[in-house]
Amino acid sequence: VHERSGFVFVKTGPALMLVGVPELNRVQNNWYDGPFEQALFRILPETLVVFPTENYYYFHLGHCGEEFRGNLNFSLFYPEPEVRVVFYTTANLSLQGETFSPRDSTVVKTFTRQNGLRFEKLRENLYRVQIPVFPKPLLVRFVPIPQSPPPLPDTSRFEFIFRTMDESGLLFVLTYDRKEQDFVWFLSDTQFVPVPLRQVGDDPIFVHERSGFVFVKTGPALMLVGVPELNRVQNNWYDGPFDQLNDRQWNPRLSSIFKEFAASVKKRVDARGYMRNGNRLALGHYVHFVVFDDFLVALDQCLKPEKTLPYCISRSYNALVSERNGSGEGSPQKP
């Protein structure tokens, strides 16, 4: 009998045959309703390479006749370090293909120092991490992103915070708009875009084919101005970089901005942007649009030197949608 899981084995010749699993484990849908952690450990590479997309390592595997997807989240750089293991069966995915399963069918296991998490820094960007459910420690290499400020349209207005990587695989630059006291995202470097950008006619508007992200060329940079609303509803990899902060290459300036914001709205916000309820502040001023053609109309109204991007776009788009809804034409349909 395996003490931790309660699995029962019978020795048959040179091997141990699994013959029993406690029913309570299956009812609770816990880690011990079957040897899932062993199956997961076997497919992991010798060294896990983790990009700063909130420090996730994604996986998928077949187990007990089903396909599972999930991630390991290595949040080691907080005052209270933790690792979360999340997985769900693809049987709960919609036919859209990228929609996450419902919360009640997703298994989440959180490990901290209190319940057995151990880790040590071996050298710069390389850590040894022991998660209690795995038989051996994992080697985790965190990929740094060069933090030199890129060319921006107006450095007196846009303050460079840091570069980071979105879950879409795109490199972004987070800036703080001193004039409007808001955050604006720019594409970090078009040379490393995995899927080409498509220009809309002769306008300075560019669309990322895979994610649907919409950018406007402002001076030497591409400013993110729109993300499809359907991506946000599905909570998929293309819902925008609003929460994709580079926690491992943190800029203390961002913490000071959070502190000023918390004082102004009289809300509790910690140094990393988390509120009392555990949610993180959504950073970045861009539009979640429903109908692309409507969004282009709003963009066209704002592509003038005297207009302030990206704020003009959100006002124009919201006014357009409100006017349509009030005229009896009904709400725009999702694409």
GROMACS .gro file of C-alpha atoms in nm, residues 22 30 36 45 57 59 61 86 109 120 139 160 162 241 249 276 319:
model
   17
   22PRO     CA    1  -0.966   0.453  -0.278
   30ASN     CA    2  -0.778   1.470  -0.635
   36PHE     CA    3  -0.148   1.133  -1.284
   45PRO     CA    4   1.193   1.750  -2.012
   57TYR     CA    5   0.509   2.613  -1.831
   59PHE     CA    6   0.183   2.083  -2.097
   61LEU     CA    7  -0.061   1.456  -2.214
   86VAL     CA    8  -0.333   2.317  -1.296
  109LYS     CA    9  -0.291   2.226  -0.659
  120GLU     CA   10   1.721   2.684  -0.470
  139LEU     CA   11   1.536   2.204  -1.319
  160PHE     CA   12   0.933   5.279  -2.033
  162PHE     CA   13   0.969   4.690  -1.900
  241PRO     CA   14  -0.135   4.147  -2.229
  249GLN     CA   15   1.247   4.144  -1.409
  276ARG     CA   16  -0.755   4.241  -0.166
  319ALA     CA   17  -2.009   5.598  -2.885
   0.00000   0.00000   0.00000
